[in-house]
Short mmCIF file of N, CA, C and O in Angstrom, two decimals:
data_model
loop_
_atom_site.label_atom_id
_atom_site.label_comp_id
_atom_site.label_asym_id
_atom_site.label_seq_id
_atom_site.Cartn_x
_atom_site.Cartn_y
_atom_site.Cartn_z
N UNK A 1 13.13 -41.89 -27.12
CA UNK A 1 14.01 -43.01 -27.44
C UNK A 1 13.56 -44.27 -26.70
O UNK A 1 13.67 -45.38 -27.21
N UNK A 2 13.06 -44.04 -25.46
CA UNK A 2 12.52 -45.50 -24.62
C UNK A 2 11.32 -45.77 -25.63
O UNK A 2 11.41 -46.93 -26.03
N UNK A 3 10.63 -45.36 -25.97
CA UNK A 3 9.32 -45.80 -26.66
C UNK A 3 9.69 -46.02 -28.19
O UNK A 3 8.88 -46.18 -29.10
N UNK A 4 10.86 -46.01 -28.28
CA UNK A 4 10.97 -46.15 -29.80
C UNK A 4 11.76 -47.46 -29.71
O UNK A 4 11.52 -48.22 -30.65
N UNK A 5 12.53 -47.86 -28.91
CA UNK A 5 13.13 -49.04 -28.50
C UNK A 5 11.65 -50.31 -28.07
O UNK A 5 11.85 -51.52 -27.90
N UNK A 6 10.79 -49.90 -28.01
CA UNK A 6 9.65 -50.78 -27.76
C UNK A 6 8.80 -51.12 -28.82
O UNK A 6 8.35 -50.31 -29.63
N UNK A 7 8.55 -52.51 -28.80
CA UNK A 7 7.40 -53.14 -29.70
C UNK A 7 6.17 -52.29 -29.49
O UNK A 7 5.84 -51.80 -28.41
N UNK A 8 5.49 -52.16 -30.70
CA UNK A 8 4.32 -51.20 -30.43
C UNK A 8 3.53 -52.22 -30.19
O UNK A 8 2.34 -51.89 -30.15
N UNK A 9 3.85 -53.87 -29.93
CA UNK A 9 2.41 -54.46 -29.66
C UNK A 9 2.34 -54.52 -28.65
O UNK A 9 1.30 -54.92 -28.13
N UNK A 10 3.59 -54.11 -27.83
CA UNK A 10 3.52 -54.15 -26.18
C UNK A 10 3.05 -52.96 -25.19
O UNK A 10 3.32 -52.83 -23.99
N UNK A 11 2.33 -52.22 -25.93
CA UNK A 11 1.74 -50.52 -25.31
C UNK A 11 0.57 -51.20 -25.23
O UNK A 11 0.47 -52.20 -25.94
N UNK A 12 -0.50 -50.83 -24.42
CA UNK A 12 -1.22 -51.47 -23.89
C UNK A 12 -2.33 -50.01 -24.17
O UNK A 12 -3.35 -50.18 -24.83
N UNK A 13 -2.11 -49.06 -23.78
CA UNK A 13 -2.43 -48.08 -23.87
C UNK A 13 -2.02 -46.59 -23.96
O UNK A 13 -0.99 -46.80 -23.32
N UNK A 14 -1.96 -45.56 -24.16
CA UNK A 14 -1.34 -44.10 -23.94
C UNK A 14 -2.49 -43.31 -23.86
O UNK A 14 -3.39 -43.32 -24.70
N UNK A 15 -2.48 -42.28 -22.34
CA UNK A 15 -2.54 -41.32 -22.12
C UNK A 15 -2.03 -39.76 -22.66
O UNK A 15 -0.96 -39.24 -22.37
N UNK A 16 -2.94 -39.26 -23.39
CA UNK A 16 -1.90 -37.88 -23.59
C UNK A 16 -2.54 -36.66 -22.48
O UNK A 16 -3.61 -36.75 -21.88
N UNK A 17 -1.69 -35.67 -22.42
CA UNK A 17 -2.09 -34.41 -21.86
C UNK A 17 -0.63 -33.50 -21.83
O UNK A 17 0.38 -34.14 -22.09
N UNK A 18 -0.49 -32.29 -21.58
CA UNK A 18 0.55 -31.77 -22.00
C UNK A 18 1.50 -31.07 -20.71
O UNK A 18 0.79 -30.82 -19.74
N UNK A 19 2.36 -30.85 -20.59
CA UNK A 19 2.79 -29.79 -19.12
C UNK A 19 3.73 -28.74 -19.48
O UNK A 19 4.40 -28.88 -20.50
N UNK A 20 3.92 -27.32 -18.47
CA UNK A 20 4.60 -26.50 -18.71
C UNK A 20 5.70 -27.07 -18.96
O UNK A 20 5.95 -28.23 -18.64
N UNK A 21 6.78 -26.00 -19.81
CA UNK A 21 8.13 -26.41 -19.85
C UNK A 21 9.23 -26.68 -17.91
O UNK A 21 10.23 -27.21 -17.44
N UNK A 22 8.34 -26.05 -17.62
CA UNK A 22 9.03 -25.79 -15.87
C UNK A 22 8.15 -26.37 -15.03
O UNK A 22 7.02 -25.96 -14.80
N UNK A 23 8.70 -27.38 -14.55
CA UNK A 23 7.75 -28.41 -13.62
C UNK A 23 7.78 -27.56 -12.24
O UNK A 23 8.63 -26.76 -11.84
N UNK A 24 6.47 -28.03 -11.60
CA UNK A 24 6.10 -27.12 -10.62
C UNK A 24 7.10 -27.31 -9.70
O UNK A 24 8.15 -27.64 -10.26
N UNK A 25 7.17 -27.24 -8.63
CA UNK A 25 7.90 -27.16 -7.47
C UNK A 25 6.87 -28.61 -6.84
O UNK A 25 7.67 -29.52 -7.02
N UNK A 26 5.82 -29.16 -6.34
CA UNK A 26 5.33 -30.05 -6.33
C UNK A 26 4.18 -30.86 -7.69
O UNK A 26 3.07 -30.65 -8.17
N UNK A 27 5.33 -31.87 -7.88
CA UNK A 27 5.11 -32.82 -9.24
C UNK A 27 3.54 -33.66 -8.96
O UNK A 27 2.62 -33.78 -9.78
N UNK A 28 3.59 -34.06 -7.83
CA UNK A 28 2.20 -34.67 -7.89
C UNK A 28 1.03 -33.85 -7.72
O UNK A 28 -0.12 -34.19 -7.98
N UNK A 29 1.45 -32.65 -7.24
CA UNK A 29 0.16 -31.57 -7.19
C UNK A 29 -0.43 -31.61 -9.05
O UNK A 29 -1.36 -31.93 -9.79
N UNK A 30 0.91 -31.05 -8.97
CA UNK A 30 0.77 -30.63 -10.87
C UNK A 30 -0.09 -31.86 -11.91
O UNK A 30 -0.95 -31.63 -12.76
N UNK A 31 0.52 -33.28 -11.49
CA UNK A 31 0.40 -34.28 -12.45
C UNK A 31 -1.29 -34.57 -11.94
O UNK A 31 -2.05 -35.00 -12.81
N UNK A 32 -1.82 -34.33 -10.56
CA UNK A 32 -3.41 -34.31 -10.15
C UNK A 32 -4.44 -33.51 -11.03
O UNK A 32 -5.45 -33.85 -11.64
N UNK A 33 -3.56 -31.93 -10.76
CA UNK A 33 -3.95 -30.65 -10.40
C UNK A 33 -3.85 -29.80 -12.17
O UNK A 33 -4.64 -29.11 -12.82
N UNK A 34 -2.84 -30.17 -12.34
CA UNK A 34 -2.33 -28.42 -13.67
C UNK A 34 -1.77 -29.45 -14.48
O UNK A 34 -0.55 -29.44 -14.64
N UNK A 35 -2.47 -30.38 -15.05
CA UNK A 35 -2.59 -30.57 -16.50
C UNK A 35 -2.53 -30.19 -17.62
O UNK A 35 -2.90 -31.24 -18.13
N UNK A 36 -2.29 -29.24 -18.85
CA UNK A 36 -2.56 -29.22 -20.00
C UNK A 36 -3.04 -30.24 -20.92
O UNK A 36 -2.76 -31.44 -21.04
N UNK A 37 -4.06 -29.22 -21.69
CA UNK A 37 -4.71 -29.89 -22.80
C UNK A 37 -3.40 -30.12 -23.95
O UNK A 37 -2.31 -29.59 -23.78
N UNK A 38 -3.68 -30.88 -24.96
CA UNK A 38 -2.59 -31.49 -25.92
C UNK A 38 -2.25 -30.19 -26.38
O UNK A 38 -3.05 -29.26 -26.50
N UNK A 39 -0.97 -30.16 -26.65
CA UNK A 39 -0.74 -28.60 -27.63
C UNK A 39 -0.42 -27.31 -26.65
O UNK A 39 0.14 -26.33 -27.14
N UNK A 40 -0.66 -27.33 -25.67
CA UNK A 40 -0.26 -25.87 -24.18
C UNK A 40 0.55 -26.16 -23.92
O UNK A 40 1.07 -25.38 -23.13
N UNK A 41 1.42 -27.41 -24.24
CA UNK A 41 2.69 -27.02 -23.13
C UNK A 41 4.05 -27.58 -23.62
O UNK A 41 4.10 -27.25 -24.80
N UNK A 42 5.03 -28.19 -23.35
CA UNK A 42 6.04 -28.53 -23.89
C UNK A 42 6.50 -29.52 -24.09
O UNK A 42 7.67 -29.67 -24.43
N UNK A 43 5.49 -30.64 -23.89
CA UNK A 43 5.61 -31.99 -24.25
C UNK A 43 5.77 -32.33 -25.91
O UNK A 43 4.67 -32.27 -26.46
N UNK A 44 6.62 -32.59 -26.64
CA UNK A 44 6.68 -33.22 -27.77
C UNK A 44 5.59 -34.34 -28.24
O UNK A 44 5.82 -35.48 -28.62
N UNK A 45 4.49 -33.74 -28.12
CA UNK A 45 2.97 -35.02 -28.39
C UNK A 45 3.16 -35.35 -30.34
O UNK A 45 2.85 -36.44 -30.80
N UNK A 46 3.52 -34.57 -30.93
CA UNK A 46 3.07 -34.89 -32.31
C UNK A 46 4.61 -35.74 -32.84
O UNK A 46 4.73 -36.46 -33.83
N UNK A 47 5.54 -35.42 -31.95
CA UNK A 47 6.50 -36.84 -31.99
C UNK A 47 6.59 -37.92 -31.26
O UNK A 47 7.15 -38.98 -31.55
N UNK A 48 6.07 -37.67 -30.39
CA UNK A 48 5.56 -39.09 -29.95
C UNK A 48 4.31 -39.69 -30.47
O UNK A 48 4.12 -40.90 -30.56
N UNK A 49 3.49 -38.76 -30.83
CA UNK A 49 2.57 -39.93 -32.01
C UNK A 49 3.00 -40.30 -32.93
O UNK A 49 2.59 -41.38 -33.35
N UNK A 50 3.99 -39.59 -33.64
CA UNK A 50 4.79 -40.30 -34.76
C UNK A 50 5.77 -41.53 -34.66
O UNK A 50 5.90 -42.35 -35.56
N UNK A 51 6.69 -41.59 -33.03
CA UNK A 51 7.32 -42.59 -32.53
C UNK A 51 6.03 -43.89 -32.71
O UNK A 51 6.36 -44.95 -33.24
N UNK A 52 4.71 -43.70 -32.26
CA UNK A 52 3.92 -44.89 -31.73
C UNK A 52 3.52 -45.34 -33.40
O UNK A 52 3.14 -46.47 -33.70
N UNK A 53 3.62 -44.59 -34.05
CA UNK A 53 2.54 -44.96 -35.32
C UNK A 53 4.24 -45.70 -35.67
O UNK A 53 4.31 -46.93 -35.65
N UNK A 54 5.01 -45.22 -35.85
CA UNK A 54 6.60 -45.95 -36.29
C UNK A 54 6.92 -47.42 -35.99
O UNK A 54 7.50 -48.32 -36.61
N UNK A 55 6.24 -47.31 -34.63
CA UNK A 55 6.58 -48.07 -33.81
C UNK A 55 5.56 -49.56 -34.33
O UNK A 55 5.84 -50.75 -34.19
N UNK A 56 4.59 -49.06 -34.85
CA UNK A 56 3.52 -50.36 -35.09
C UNK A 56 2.17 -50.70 -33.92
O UNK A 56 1.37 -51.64 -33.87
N UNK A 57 2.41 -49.20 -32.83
CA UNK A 57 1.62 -49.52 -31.84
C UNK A 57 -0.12 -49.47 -32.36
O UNK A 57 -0.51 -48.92 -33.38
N UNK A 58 -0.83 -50.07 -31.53
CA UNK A 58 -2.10 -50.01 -32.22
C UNK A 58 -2.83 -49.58 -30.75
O UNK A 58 -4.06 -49.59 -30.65
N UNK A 59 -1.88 -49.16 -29.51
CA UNK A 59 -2.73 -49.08 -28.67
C UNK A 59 -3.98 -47.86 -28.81
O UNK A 59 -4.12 -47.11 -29.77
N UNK A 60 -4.94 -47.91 -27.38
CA UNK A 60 -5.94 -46.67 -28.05
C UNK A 60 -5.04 -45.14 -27.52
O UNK A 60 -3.93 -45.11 -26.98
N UNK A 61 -5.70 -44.26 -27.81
CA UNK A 61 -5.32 -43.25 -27.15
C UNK A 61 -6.34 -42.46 -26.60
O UNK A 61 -7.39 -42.02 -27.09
N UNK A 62 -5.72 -42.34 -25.25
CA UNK A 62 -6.88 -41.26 -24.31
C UNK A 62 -6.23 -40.11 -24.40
O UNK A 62 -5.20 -39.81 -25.00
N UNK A 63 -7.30 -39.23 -23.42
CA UNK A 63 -6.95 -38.15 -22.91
C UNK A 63 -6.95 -38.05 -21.38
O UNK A 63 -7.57 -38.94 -20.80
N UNK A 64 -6.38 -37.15 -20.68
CA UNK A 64 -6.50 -37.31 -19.43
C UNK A 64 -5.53 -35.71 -19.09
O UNK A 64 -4.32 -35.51 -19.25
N UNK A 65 -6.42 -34.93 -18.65
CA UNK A 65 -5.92 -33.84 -18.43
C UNK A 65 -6.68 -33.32 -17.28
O UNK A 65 -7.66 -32.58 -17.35
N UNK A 66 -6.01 -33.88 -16.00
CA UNK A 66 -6.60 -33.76 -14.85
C UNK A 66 -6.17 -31.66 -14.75
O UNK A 66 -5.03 -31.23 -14.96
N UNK A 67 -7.02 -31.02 -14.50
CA UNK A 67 -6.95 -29.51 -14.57
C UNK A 67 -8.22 -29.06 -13.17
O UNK A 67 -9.44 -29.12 -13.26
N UNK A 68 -7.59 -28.72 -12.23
CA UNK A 68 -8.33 -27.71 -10.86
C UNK A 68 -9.35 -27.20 -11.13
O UNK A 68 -10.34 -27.31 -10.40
N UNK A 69 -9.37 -26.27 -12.66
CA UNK A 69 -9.81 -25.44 -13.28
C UNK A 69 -11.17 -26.10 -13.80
O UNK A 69 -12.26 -25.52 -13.73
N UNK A 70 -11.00 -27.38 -14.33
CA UNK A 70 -12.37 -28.42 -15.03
C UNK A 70 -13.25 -28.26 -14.12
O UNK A 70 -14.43 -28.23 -14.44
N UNK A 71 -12.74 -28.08 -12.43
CA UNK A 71 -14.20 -28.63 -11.63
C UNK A 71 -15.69 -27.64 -12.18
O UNK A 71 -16.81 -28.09 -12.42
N UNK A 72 -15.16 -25.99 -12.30
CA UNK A 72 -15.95 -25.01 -12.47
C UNK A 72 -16.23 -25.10 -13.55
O UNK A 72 -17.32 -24.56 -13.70
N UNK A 73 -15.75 -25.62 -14.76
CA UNK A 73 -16.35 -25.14 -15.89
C UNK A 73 -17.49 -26.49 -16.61
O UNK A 73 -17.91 -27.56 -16.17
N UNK A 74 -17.61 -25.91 -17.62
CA UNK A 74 -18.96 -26.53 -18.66
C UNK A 74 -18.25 -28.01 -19.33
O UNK A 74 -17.53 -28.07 -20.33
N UNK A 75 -18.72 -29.23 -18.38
CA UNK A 75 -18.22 -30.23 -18.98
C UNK A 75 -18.21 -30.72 -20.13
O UNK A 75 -17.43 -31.63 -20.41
N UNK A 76 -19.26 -30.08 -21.24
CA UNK A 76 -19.62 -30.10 -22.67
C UNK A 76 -18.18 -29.60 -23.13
O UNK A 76 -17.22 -30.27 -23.50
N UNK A 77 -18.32 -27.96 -22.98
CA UNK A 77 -17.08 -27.41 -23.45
C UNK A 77 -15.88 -27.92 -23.26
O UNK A 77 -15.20 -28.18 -24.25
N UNK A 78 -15.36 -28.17 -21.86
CA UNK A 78 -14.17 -28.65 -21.63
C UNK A 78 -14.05 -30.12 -22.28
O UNK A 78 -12.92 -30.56 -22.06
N UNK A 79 -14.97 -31.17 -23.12
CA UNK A 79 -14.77 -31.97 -23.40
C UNK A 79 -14.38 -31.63 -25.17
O UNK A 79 -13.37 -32.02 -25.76
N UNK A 80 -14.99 -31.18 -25.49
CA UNK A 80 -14.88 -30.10 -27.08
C UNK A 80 -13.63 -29.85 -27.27
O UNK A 80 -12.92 -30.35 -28.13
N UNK A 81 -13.19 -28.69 -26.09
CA UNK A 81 -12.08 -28.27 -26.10
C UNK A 81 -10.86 -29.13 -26.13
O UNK A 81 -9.89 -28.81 -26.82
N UNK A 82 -10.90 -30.46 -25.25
CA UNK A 82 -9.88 -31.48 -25.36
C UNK A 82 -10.16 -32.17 -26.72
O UNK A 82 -9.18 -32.24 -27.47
N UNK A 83 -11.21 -32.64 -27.12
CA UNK A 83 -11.24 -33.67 -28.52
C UNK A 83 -10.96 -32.40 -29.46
O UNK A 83 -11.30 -32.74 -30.59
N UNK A 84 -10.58 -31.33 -29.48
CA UNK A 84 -10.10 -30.53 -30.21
C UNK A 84 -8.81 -30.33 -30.54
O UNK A 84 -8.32 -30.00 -31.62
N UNK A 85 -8.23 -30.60 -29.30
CA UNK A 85 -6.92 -30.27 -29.03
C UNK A 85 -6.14 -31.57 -29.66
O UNK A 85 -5.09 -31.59 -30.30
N UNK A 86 -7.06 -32.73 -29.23
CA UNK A 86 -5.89 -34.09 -29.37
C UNK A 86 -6.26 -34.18 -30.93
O UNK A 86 -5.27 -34.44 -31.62
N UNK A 87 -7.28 -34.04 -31.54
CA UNK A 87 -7.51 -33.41 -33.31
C UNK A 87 -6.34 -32.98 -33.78
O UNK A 87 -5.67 -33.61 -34.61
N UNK A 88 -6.00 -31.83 -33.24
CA UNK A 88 -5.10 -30.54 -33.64
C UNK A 88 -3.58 -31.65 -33.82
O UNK A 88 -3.03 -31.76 -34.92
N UNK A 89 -3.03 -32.43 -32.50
CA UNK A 89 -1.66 -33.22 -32.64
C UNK A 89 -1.53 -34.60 -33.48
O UNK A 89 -0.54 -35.25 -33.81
N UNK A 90 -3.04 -34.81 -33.72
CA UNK A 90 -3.03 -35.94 -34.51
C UNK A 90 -2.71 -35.79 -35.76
O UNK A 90 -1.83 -36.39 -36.37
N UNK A 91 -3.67 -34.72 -36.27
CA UNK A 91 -3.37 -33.90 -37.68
C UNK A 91 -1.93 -33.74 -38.31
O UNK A 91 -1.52 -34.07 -39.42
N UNK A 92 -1.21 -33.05 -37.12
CA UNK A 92 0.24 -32.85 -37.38
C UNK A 92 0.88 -33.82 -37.24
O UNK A 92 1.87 -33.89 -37.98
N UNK A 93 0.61 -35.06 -36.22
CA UNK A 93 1.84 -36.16 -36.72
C UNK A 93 1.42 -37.37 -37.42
O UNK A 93 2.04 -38.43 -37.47
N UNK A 94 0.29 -37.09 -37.95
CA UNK A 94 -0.20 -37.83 -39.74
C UNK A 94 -0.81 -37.02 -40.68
O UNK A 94 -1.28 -37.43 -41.74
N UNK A 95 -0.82 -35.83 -40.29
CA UNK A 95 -0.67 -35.34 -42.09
C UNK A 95 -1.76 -35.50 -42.99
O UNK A 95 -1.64 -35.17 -44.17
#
């Protein structure tokens, strides 16, 4: 509802990434640390892309899914895996 009350020419930008339904016990660990990719967790992403497209926003959209887990793995893959994911919510909130 805050982002739907806003001019979409006034978003400047959006970040997506997703989080458990149960926020950790420390929020800034989590928001650093345990990220989800778009689609893992319980963030409403494919209505809020639908709020921004409603909205008239033209900002860009990133990704940003700071994850502990990225340091070890295959930065190819883990980049695949995210432009996959934000694919997957785009699809669903345009159709």
């Amino acid at each position: 509802a805050h982002i739907a009350a806003r001019p979409g020419d006034k978003l400047g930008s959006v970040h997506l990434n997703d989080a458990p339904r149960t926020p950790a016990a420390n929020l800034m660990l989590e928001s650093m640390q345990g990220r989800l990719m778009p689609g893992e967790g319980a963030i409403p992403l494919v209505a809020l892309v639908k709020t921004l497209d409603a909205i008239g926003s033209c900002a860009p959209l990133g990704l940003e899914v700071f994850h502990a887990g990225h340091a070890q793995g295959d930065a190819i893959a883990i980049a695949r895996r995210a432009a996959e994911a934000t694919r997957r919510i785009l699809a669903l909130a345009r159709g």
